[in-house]
Short mmCIF file of C-alpha atoms in Angstrom, two decimals:
data_model
loop_
_atom_site.label_atom_id
_atom_site.label_comp_id
_atom_site.label_asym_id
_atom_site.label_seq_id
_atom_site.Cartn_x
_atom_site.Cartn_y
_atom_site.Cartn_z
CA MET A 236 229.30 36.97 47.73
CA SER A 237 229.26 34.75 44.72
CA ASP A 238 227.73 35.62 41.40
CA THR A 239 225.23 32.86 40.56
CA ASN A 240 225.37 33.69 36.85
CA SER A 241 229.12 33.17 36.53
CA ASN A 242 228.84 29.38 36.49
CA SER A 243 225.91 29.10 34.12
CA SER A 244 225.83 26.31 31.54
CA SER A 245 224.17 26.03 28.16
CA LYS A 246 221.20 24.37 29.89
CA ASP A 247 220.47 27.75 31.51
CA THR A 248 219.22 28.97 28.12
CA LEU A 249 216.29 26.55 28.33
CA PRO A 250 213.00 27.70 29.82
CA PRO A 251 212.80 26.42 33.44
CA SER A 252 209.91 24.04 32.70
CA ASP A 253 211.83 22.45 29.80
CA ASN A 254 215.11 22.02 31.66
CA GLU A 255 214.38 18.54 33.06
CA THR A 256 214.32 15.11 31.49
CA ARG A 257 210.79 13.96 30.66
CA THR A 258 209.84 10.28 30.89
CA PRO A 259 206.87 9.54 28.61
CA PRO A 260 205.73 5.89 28.41
CA TYR A 261 207.93 5.21 25.37
CA GLY A 262 211.24 6.26 27.01
CA SER A 263 212.86 9.61 27.79
CA VAL A 264 213.52 13.08 26.38
CA GLU A 265 216.51 14.96 27.78
CA PRO A 266 216.98 18.62 26.78
CA LEU A 267 220.61 19.29 25.80
CA ASP A 268 220.66 22.87 24.50
CA ALA A 269 218.33 25.58 23.23
CA GLY A 270 218.43 28.99 21.64
CA GLU A 271 216.01 31.44 20.10
CA ARG A 272 215.24 29.27 17.03
CA TYR A 273 216.51 25.80 17.97
CA CYS A 274 216.26 23.09 20.61
CA ILE A 275 218.42 19.95 20.89
CA ASN A 276 217.18 16.85 22.72
CA ARG A 277 218.48 13.35 23.45
CA ILE A 278 215.57 10.95 22.88
CA GLU A 279 215.53 7.32 23.99
CA ILE A 280 212.78 4.97 22.83
CA LYS A 281 212.37 1.56 24.45
CA PRO A 282 212.32 -1.57 22.24
CA GLY A 283 208.87 -2.08 20.70
CA GLU A 284 207.69 1.44 21.66
CA HIS A 285 206.92 4.56 19.60
CA MET A 286 206.14 8.25 19.84
CA SER A 287 202.66 9.40 18.85
CA THR A 288 202.06 10.50 15.27
CA GLN A 289 202.34 14.28 15.28
CA MET A 290 202.85 17.40 13.21
CA HIS A 291 204.17 20.94 13.82
CA TYR A 292 203.21 24.16 12.04
CA HIS A 293 206.25 26.20 13.10
CA ARG A 294 209.21 23.85 13.32
CA SER A 295 211.11 21.19 11.44
CA GLU A 296 213.09 18.38 13.04
CA HIS A 297 216.30 16.55 12.20
CA TRP A 298 216.88 13.19 13.89
CA ILE A 299 220.32 11.55 14.13
CA VAL A 300 220.38 7.92 15.27
CA VAL A 301 223.15 7.34 17.84
CA SER A 302 222.33 3.69 18.59
CA GLY A 303 219.66 1.22 17.61
CA THR A 304 217.35 1.39 14.60
CA ALA A 305 214.55 3.89 13.99
CA LYS A 306 211.48 3.11 11.92
CA VAL A 307 210.42 6.56 10.73
CA ILE A 308 207.05 7.23 9.15
CA CYS A 309 207.08 10.67 7.55
CA ASP A 310 204.27 11.86 5.29
CA GLY A 311 203.11 8.25 4.92
CA LYS A 312 206.54 6.94 3.80
CA GLU A 313 208.28 4.37 6.00
CA THR A 314 212.10 4.38 6.29
CA LEU A 315 214.57 2.51 8.49
CA VAL A 316 217.26 4.81 9.86
CA MET A 317 220.32 3.05 11.26
CA GLN A 318 223.09 4.13 13.63
CA ASN A 319 225.04 7.14 12.32
CA GLN A 320 222.28 7.98 9.80
CA SER A 321 219.78 10.82 9.96
CA THR A 322 216.46 11.97 8.60
CA TYR A 323 214.72 15.32 8.16
CA VAL A 324 211.09 16.05 9.08
CA PRO A 325 209.76 19.21 7.37
CA MET A 326 207.19 21.52 8.96
CA ASN A 327 203.51 20.64 8.36
CA THR A 328 204.33 16.94 7.87
CA ALA A 329 202.77 14.10 9.90
CA HIS A 330 205.53 11.95 11.40
CA ARG A 331 206.24 9.22 13.91
CA VAL A 332 209.26 7.22 15.06
CA GLU A 333 209.25 3.65 16.35
CA ASN A 334 211.86 1.32 17.80
CA PRO A 335 211.47 -2.02 16.00
CA GLY A 336 214.66 -3.41 17.56
CA VAL A 337 215.62 -5.21 20.76
CA ILE A 338 217.95 -2.51 22.14
CA PRO A 339 217.04 1.07 23.10
CA LEU A 340 216.89 3.56 20.24
CA VAL A 341 218.89 6.70 21.06
CA MET A 342 218.54 9.75 18.83
CA ILE A 343 219.63 13.35 18.88
CA GLU A 344 216.77 15.61 17.80
CA VAL A 345 217.40 19.12 16.48
CA GLN A 346 214.25 21.24 16.35
CA ASN A 347 214.45 24.41 14.29
CA GLY A 348 211.84 27.09 13.70
CA GLU A 349 210.23 30.37 14.61
CA TYR A 350 208.27 28.80 17.49
CA LEU A 351 209.23 25.68 19.48
CA GLY A 352 206.51 25.53 22.15
CA ASP A 353 204.74 22.28 23.04
CA ASP A 354 201.41 23.84 22.05
CA ASP A 355 202.56 23.58 18.41
CA ILE A 356 202.33 19.77 18.60
CA ILE A 357 199.29 18.38 16.81
CA ARG A 358 198.83 14.74 17.82
CA PHE A 359 196.97 12.19 15.69
CA ASP A 360 195.22 9.03 16.93
CA ASP A 361 197.51 6.01 16.59
#
């Protein structure tokens, strides 16, 4: 008999429903790792697309651009974030990211907070 837990990976720490890549209209979100107070995702945004404007009461986010260019709107301030640069999104702050370029935008997102559930996402009309 084999022990099914002996070959577990870091992805086993994710809740089962969050363990798969999601494909929203703007691109994809691939969970990479998670723990009690953090979650790490690989996010890809297609050229000309964007995430909805949103806010979280219980988590902050740190985005690192791996390739492409991100147009980040955070608390009403617009910033271009280039490859190998990053930006921080505090809790309780309206934010959005767009891909103004012609190649896919790839980012690593680190969520950190006391609660990371999807029901803490407040979406605004875009």
